[in-house]
Coordinates of C-alpha atoms (C1' of nucleotides) in Angstrom, one line a residue:
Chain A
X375 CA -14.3 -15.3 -19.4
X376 CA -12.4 -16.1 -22.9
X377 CA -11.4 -13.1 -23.2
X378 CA -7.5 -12.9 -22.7
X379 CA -7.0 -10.2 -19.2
X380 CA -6.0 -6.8 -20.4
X381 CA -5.8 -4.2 -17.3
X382 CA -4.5 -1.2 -17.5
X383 CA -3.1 1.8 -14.9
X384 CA -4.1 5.7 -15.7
X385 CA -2.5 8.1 -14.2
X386 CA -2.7 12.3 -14.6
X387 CA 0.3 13.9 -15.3
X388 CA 0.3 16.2 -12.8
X389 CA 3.0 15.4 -10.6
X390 CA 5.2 12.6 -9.4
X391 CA 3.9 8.5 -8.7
X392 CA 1.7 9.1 -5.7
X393 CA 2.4 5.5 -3.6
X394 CA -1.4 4.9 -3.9
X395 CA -1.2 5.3 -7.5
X396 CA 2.2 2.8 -7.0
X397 CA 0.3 0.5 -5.5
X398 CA -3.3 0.8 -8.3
X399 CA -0.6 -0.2 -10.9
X400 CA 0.8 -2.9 -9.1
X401 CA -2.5 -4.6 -8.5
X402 CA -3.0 -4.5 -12.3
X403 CA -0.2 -5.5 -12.9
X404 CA -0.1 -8.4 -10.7
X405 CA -3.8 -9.2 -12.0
X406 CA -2.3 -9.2 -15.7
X407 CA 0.9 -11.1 -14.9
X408 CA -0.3 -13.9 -13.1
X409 CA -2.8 -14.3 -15.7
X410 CA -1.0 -13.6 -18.7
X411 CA -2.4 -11.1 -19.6
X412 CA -1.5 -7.4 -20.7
X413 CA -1.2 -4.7 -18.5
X414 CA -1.3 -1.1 -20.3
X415 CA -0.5 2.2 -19.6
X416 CA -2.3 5.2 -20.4
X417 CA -1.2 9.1 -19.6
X418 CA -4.5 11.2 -18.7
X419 CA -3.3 14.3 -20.2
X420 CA -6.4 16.0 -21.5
X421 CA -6.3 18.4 -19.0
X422 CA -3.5 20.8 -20.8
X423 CA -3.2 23.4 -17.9
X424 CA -2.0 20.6 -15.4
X425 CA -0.1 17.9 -17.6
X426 CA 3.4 18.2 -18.0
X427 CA 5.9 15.9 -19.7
X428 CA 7.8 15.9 -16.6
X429 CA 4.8 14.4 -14.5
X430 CA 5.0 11.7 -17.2
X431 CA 8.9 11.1 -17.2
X432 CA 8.6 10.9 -13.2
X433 CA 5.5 8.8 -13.2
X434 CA 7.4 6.1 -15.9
X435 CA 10.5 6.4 -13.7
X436 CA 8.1 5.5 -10.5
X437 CA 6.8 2.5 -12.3
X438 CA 10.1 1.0 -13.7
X439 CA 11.5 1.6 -10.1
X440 CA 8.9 -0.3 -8.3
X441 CA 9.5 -3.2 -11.5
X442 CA 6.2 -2.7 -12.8
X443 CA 6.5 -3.1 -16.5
X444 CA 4.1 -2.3 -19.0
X445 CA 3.2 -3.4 -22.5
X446 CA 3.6 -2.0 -25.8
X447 CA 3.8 2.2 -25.8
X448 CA 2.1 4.3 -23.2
X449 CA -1.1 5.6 -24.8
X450 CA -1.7 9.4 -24.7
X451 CA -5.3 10.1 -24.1
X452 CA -4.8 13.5 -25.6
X453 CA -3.6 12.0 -28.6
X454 CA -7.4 10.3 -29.2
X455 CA -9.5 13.5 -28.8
X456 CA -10.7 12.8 -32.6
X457 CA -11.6 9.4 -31.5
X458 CA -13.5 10.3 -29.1
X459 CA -15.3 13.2 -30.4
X460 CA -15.8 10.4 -33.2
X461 CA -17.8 8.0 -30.6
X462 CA -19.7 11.3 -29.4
X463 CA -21.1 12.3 -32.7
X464 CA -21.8 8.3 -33.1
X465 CA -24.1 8.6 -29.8
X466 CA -25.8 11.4 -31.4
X467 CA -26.8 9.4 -34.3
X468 CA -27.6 6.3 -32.1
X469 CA -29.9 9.1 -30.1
X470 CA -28.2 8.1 -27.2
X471 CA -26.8 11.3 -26.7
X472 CA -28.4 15.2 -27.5
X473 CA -26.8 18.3 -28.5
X474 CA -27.4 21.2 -25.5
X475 CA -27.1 24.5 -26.2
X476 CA -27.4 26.0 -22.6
X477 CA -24.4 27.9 -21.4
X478 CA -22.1 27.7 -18.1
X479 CA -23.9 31.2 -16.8
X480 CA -27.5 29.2 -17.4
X481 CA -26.3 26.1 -15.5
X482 CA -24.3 28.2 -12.5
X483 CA -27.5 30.4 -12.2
X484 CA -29.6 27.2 -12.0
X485 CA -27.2 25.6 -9.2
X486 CA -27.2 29.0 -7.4
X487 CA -31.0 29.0 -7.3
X488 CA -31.4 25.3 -6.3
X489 CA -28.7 26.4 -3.4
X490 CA -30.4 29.5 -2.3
X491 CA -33.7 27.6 -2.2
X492 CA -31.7 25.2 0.3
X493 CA -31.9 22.3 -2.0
X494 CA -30.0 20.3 -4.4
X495 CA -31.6 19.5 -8.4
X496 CA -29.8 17.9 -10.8
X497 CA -29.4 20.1 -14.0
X498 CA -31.9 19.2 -16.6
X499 CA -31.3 20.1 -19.9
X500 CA -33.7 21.9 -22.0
X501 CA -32.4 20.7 -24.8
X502 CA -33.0 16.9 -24.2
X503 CA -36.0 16.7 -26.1
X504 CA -36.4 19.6 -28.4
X505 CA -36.7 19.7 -32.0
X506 CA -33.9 19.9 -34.4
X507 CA -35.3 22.5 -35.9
X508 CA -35.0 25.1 -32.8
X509 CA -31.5 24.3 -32.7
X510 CA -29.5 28.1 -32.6
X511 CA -26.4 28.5 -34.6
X512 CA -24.4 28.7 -31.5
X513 CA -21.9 26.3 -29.4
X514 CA -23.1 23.3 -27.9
X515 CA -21.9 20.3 -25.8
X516 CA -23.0 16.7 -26.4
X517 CA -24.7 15.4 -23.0
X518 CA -25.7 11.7 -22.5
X519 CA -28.8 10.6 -22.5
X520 CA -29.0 9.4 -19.6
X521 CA -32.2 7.3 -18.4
X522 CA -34.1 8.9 -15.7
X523 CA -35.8 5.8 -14.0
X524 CA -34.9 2.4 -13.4
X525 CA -31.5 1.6 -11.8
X526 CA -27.7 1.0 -12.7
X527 CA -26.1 -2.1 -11.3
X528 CA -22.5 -2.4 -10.9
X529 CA -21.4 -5.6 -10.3
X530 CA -17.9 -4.6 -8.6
X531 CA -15.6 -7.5 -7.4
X532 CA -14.5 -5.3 -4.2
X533 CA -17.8 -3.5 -3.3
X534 CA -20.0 -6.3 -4.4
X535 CA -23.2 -5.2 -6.1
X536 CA -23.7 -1.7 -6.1
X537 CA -27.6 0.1 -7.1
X538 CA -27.3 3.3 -8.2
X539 CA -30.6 5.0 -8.8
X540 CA -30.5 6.4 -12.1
X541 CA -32.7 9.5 -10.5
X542 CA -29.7 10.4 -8.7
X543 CA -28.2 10.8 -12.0
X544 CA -27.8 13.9 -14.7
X545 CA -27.0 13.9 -18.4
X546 CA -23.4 14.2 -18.2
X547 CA -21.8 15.9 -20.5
X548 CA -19.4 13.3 -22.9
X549 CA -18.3 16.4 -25.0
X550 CA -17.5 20.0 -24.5
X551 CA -18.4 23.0 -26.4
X552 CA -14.5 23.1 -27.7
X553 CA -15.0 19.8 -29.0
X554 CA -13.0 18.3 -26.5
X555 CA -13.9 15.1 -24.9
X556 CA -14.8 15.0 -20.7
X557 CA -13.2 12.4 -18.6
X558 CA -16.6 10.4 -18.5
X559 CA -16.3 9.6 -22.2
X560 CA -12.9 9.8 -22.9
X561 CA -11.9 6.6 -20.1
X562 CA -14.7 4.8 -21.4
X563 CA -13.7 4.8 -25.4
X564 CA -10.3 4.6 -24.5
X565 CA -10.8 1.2 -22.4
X566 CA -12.9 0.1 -24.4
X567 CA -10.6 0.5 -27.5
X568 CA -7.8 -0.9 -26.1
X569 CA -9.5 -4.0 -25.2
X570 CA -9.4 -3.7 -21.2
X571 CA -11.4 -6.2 -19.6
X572 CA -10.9 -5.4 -15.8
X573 CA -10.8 -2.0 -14.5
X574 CA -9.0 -2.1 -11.3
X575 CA -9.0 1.2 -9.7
X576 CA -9.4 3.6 -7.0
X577 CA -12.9 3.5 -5.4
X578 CA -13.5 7.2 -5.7
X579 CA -14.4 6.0 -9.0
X580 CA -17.2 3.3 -7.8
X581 CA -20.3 6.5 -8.7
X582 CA -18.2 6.9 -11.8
X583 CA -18.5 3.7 -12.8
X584 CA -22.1 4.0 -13.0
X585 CA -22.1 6.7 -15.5
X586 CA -19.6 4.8 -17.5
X587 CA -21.7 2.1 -17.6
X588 CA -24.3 4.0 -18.9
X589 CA -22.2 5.3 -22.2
X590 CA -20.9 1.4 -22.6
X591 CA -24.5 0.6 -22.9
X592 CA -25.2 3.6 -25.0
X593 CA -22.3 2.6 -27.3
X594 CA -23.4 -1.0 -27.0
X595 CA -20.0 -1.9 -25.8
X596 CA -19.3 -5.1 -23.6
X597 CA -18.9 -4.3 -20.2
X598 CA -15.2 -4.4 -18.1
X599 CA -15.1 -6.3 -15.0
X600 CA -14.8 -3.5 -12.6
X601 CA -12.9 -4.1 -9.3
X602 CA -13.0 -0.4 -7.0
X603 CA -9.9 -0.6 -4.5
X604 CA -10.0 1.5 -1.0
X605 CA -7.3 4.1 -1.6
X606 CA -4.5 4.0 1.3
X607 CA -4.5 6.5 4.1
X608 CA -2.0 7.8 6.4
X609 CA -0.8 6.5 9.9
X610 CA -3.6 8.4 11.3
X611 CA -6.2 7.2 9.2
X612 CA -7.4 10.2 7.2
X613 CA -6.4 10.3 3.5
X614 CA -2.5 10.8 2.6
X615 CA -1.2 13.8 2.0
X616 CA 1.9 15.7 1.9
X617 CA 1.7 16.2 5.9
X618 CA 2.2 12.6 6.0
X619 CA 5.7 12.6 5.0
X620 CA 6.4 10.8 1.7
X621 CA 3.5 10.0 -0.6
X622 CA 5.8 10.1 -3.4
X623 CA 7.0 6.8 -4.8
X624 CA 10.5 7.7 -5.4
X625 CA 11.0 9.6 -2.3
X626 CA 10.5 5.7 -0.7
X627 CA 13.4 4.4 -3.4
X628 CA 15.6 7.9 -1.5
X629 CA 14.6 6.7 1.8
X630 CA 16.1 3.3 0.7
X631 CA 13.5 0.7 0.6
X632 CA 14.5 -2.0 -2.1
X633 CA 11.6 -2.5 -4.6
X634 CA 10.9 -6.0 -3.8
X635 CA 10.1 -5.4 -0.4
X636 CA 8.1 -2.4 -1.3
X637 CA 6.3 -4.3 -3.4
X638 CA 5.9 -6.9 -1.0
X639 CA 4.2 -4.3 1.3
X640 CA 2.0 -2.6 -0.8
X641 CA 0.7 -5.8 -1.8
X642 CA -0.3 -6.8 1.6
X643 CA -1.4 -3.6 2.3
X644 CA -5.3 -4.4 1.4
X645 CA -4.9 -7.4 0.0
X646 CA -4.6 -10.9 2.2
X647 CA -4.0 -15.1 1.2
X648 CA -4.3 -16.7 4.3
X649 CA -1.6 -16.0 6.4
X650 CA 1.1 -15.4 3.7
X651 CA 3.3 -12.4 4.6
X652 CA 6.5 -12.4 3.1
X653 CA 6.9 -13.3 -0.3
X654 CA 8.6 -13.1 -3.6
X655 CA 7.5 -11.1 -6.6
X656 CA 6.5 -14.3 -8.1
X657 CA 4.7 -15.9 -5.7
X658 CA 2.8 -13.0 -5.3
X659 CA 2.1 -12.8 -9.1
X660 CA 0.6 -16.5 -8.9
X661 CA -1.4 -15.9 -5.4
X662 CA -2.8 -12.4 -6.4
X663 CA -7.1 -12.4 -7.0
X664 CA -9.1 -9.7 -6.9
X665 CA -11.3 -11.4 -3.9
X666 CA -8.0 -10.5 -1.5
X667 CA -8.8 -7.9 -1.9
X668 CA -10.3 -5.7 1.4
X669 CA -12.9 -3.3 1.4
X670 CA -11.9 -1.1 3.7
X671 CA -8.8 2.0 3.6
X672 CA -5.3 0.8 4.7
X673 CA -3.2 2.7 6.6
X674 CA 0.8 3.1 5.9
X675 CA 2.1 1.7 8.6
X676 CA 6.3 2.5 8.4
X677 CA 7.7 -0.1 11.3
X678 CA 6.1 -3.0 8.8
X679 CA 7.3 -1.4 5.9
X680 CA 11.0 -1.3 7.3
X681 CA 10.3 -5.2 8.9
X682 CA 9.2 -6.4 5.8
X683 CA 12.0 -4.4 3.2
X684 CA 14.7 -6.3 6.1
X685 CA 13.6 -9.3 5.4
X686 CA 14.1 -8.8 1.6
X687 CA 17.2 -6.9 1.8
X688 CA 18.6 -10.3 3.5
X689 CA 16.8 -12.5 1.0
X690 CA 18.7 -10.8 -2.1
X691 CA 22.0 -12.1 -3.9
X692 CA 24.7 -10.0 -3.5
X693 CA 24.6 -9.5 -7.3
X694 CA 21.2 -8.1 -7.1
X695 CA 21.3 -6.4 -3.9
X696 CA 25.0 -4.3 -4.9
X697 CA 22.9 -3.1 -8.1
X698 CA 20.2 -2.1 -6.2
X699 CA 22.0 -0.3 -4.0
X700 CA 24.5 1.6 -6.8
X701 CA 21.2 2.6 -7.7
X702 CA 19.5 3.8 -4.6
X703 CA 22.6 5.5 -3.8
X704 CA 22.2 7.9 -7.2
X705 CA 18.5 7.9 -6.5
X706 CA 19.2 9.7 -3.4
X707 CA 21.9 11.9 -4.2
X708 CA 25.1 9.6 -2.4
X709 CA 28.2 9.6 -3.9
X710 CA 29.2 6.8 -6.2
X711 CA 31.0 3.5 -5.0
X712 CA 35.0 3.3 -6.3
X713 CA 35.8 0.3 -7.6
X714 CA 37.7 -0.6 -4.4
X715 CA 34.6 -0.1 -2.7
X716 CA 32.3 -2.1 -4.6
X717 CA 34.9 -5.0 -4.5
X718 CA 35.0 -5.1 -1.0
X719 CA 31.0 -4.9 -0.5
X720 CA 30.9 -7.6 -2.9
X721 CA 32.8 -9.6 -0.2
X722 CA 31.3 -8.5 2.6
X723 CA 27.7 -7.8 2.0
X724 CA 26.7 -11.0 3.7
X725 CA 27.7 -9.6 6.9
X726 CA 25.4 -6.7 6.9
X727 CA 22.6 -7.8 4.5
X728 CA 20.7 -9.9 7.8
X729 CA 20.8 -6.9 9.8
X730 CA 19.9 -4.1 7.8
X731 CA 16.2 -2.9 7.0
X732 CA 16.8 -0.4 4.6
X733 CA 20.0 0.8 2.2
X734 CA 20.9 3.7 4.3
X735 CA 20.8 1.3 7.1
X736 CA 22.9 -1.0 5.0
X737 CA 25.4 1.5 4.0
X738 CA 25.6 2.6 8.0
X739 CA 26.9 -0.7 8.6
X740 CA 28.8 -1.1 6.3
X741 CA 30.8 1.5 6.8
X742 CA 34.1 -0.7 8.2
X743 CA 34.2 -1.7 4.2
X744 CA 33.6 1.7 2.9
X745 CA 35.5 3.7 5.1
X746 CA 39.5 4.2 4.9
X747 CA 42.9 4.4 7.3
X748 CA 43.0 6.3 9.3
X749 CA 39.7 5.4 10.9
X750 CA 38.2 8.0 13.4
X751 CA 36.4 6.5 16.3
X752 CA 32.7 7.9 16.9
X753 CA 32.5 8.8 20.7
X754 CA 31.1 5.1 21.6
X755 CA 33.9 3.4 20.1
X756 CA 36.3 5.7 21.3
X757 CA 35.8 5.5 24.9
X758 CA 36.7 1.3 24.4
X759 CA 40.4 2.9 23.8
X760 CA 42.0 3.9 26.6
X761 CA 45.6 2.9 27.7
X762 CA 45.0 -0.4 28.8
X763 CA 43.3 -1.2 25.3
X764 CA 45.3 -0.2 22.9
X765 CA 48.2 -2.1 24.8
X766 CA 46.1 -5.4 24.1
X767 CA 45.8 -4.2 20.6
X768 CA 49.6 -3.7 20.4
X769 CA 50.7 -7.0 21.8
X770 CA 48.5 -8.8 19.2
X771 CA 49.1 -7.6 16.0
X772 CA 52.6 -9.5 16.2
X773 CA 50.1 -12.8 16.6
X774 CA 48.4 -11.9 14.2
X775 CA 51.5 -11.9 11.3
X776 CA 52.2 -15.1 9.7
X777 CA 48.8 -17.2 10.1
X778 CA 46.1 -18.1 8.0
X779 CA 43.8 -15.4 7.7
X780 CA 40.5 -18.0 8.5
X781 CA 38.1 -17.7 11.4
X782 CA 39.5 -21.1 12.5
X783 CA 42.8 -19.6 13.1
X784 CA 41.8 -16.2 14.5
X785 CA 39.4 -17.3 16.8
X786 CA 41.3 -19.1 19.6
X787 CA 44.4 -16.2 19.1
X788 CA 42.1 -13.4 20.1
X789 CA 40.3 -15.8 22.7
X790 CA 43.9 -16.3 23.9
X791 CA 44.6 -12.4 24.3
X792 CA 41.2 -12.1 26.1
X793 CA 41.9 -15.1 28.4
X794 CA 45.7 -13.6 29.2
X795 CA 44.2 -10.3 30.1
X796 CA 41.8 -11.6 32.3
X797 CA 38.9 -10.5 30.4
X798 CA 36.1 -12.4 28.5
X799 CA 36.0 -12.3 24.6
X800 CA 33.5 -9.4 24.7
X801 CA 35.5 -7.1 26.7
X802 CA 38.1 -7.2 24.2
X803 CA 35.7 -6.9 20.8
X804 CA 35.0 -3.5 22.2
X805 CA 38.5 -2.0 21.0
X806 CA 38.9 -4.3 18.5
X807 CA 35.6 -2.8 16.4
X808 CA 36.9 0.8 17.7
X809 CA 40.0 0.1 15.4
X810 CA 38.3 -1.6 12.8
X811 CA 35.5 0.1 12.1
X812 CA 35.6 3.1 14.4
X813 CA 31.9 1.9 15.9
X814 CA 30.7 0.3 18.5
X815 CA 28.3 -1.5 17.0
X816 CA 29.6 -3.5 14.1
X817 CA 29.0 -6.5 12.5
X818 CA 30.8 -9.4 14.5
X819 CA 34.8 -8.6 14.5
X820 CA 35.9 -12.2 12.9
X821 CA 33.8 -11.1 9.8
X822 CA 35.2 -8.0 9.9
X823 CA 38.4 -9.1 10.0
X824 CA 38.1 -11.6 7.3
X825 CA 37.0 -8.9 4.7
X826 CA 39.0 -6.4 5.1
X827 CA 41.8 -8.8 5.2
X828 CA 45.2 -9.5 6.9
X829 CA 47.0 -6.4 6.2
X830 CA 44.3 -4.3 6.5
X831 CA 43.1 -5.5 9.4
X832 CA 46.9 -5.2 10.8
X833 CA 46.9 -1.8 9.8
X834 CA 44.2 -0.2 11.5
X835 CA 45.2 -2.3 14.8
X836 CA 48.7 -0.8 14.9
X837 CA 47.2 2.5 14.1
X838 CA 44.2 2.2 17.0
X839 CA 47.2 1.3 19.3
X840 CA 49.5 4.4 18.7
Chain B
rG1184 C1' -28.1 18.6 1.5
rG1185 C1' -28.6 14.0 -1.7
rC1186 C1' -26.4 9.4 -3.2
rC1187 C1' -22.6 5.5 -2.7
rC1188 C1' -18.8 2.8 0.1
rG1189 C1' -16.6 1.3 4.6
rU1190 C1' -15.9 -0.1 10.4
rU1191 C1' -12.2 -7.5 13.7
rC1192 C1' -6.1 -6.5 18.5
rG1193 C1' -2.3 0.2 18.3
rU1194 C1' -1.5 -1.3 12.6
rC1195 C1' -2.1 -4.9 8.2
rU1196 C1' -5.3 -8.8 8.2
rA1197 C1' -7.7 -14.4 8.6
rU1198 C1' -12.7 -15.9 9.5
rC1199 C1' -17.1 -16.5 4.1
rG1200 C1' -23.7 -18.9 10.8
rG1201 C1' -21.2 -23.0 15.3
rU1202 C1' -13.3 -21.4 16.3
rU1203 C1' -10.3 -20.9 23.4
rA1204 C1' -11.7 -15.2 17.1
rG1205 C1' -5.8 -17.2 14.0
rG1206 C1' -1.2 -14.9 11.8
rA1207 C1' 2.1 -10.7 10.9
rC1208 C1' 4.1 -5.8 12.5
rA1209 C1' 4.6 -2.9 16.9
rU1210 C1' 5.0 -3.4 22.2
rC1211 C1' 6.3 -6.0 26.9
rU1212 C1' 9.0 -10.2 29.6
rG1213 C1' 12.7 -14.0 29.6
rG1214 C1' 16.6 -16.6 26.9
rU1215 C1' 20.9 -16.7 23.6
rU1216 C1' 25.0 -13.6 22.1
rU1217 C1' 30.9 -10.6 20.4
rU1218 C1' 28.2 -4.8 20.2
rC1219 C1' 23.9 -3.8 17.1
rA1220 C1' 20.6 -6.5 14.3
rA1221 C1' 18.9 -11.2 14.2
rC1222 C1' 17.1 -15.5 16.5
rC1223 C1' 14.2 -18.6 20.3
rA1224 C1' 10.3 -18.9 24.2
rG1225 C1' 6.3 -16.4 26.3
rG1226 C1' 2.8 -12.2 27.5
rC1227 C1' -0.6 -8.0 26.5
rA1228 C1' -4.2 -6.9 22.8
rA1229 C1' -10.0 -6.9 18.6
rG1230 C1' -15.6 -7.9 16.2
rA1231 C1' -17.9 0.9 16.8
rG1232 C1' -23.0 1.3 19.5
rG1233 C1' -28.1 -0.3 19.4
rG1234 C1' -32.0 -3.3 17.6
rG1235 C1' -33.6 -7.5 14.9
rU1236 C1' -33.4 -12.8 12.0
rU1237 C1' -31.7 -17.6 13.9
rC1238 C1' -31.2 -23.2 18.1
rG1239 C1' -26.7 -20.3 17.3
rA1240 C1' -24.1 -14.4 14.9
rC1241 C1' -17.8 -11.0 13.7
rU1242 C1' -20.4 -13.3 9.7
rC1243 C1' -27.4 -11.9 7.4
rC1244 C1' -31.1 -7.3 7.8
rC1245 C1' -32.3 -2.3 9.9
rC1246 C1' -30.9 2.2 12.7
rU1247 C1' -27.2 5.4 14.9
rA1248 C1' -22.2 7.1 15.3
rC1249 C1' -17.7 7.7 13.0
rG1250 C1' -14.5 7.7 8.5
rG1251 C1' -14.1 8.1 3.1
rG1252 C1' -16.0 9.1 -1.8
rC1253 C1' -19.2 11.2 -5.6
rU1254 C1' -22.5 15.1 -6.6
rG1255 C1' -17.8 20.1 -12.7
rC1256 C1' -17.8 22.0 -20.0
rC1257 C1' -11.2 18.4 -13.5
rA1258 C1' -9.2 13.7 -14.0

RNA sequence: GGCCCGUUCGUCUAUCGGUUAGGACAUCUGGUUUUCAACCAGGCAAGAGGGGUUCGACUCCCCUACGGGCUGCCA
């Protein structure tokens, strides 16, 4: 293999970044990256009923969300039809391919017969072997010639070797009667023109692969190394779909998973090294083979999605992670951070980052930072505020005037309110998080304390204790 | 219908003829704790079924069952 790695992803433009598709592109481009190679893109949009430029826009945003970058310009396939009417007419010179001049109604009426007889035949054109000369002045498509004995090996790196009895095969058609390239053709020139030397793809294309083969051969193109990934199901084991919940890639960015850990998943999901479990883009760019690779569907499984997307959230810099989170919070529709708000995340993201597994998780506790006087207690916290409370809270905030605003300092004055109360330090964190963050479950009350700072914290103690 | 692919704990998986079948998530128990999360210790839990091959099969072969895919002038 001298050949430098050039992989590429796709997709249809016919609707968002379906999260398998996510994860096809990611196992390219992980292939690509760790070997430095080039990973391309290419926008399936012959079908013109289906593709929109939206599709495109929301498939590109999907892609740069997940960190997935691509090189050079996205190549429309539409863009190539010339080209690839070009290598059909070029078959039809080699003889590898034949003009057929039978029409949709013959072929449907030929299936329909086959059907009604109870069996199945492969349509045989007519047309395969007749004379120039009886050629009609009417439309034709360009079909394959396909050989009709002997066997197609695909050599796949997932699926191992695969026979495919060439019997079992027709003359596919490489060019409508429009002049319009199929699918069949139109992948293989394309890959083949852009220099991709490992097709790593869904395994609904293994049988594909065979006929492709077959129009590399005909072209006497070098074949790619092909590599046919199971395609991920849902929790329940049958394929995803929209019942499943999300299958979208930037309803998971809304739902607040940070793209590392996403990517994290999805590259575990189907793939294995040893016992490795959580690790950085990086390291997955450098462990990442194809013979990881597993042959059987995946399920989605949600609880490790959220365990592993924790353990990234708390692995981040706060630089990194506040970005992230300005953007998730556009993503899914949250109002913007003030200034004031972002300054005192900045501070205090360390004591929510460890215990958050997603952004909206994140933001929830967060919310001592983000919220603002006069803090409303939820029912939980506010049932720690009765008399007797907010008493306590009233004959400390005089201690609390005049120190230095360190953990060191505040720590044996609030263990010395506990102790003169009779109660242990836990008793009394319950009003103390009711007046600072209005919750009952809060990130631990020193911490707290510390970022929001002196006067702050002051503040919302005389108010709690009104 | 035909052809192709798949099947290890609930889930993701390791194992590439010889292991007490390992790890992670989930779950359960105990511990720690300033609530939650986290963390620590421990537990439960797997080779779809049936035939072969072999001294020995999760591993190789065949059959069955189940799941998935392809079988378009869709991609």
């Amino acid at each position: 293999m001298s050949r430098p790695v050039v992989t590429r992803f796709a997709p249809s433009p016919t609707g968002y970044l379906h999260i398998g598709g996510g994860r096809t592109a990611l196992f390219n481009w992980l292939y690509a990256r760790g070997r430095g190679g080039k990973f391309l893109l290419r926008i399936e949009d012959t079908d013109r009923e289906r593709s929109t430029p939206e599709a495109t826009a929301a498939i590109l945003r999907g892609l740069t969300w997940l960190g997935l970058d691509w090189d050079g310009e996205p190549i429309s396939q539409f863009a190539r039809k010339d080209r690839h009417a070009e290598v059909a007419h070029q078959m039809l010179a080699r003889n590898t391919a034949y003009k057929c001049f039978s029409t949709q109604e013959e072929i449907a009426a030929f299936r329909a017969e086959a059907e009604a007889r109870g069996s199945y035949a492969l349509f045989q054109s007519p047309w395969r072997d007749a004379d120039p000369a009886t050629h009609p002045d009417a439309p034709y498509v360009i079909r394959m010639r396909a050989p009709r004995t002997g066997e197609t090996v695909i050599d796949d790196q997932v699926q191992g070797r695969v026979v495919i009895q060439n019997s079992s095969l027709d003359d596919m058609i490489c060019l409508r009667s429009d002049g319009t390239p199929t699918y069949m053709l139109a992948v293989v020139v394309d890959d083949h023109d852009m220099g991709v030397t490992h097709v790593i793809r869904g395994d609904d294309h293994l049988n594909n692969a065979a006929r492709q083969q077959m129009i590399y051969d005909a072209m006497g193109w070098e074949i790619p190394v092909w590599a046919h990934i199971p395609l991920i199901h849902g929790p329940d084991g049958k394929k995803l779909s929209k019942r499943h919940g999300a299958t979208g890639v930037e309803e998971y960015q809304a739902m607040g998973y940070p793209a590392a850990g996403m990517r994290n998943y999805l590259t575990r999901l189907g793939w294995a090294h040893g016992d490795a479990e959580i690790f950085t883009t990086d390291e997955a760019v450098k462990m990442f083979d194809l013979s990881g690779i597993g042959r059987a569907p995946a399920r989605l499984d949600f609880k490790k999605l959220e365990n592993t997307c924790g353990h990234h959230i708390s692995m981040m810099g706060d630089a990194a992670l506040l970005h992230e989170l300005t953007a998730f919070m556009a993503a899914a529709g949250l109002p913007a951070l003030t200034e004031a708000q972002k300054h005192l995340l900045g501070r205090g993201l360390y004591t929510v980052k460890e215990r958050a597994k997603t952004f909206h998780e994140l933001l929830d506790k967060a919310h001592f930072m983000l919220t603002s006087r006069p803090i409303v207690a939820d029912e939980s916290a506010a049932k720690s505020l009765d008399t007797v409370s907010r008493g306590i809270l009233k004959s400390l905030t005089p201690r609390l005037q005049n120190v230095s605003w360190t953990k060191d300092v505040l720590e044996p004055i609030l263990n010395d309110v506990a102790a003169e109360n009779g109660m242990g330090f836990g008793k009394l964190a319950a009003p103390l998080r009711a007046a600072l963050a209005g919750r009952s479950a809060t990130p631990s009350v020193f911490d707290m304390m510390l970022v929001i700072g002196q006067d702050e914290t002051i503040a919302r103690l005389n108010d709690a204790s009104q």
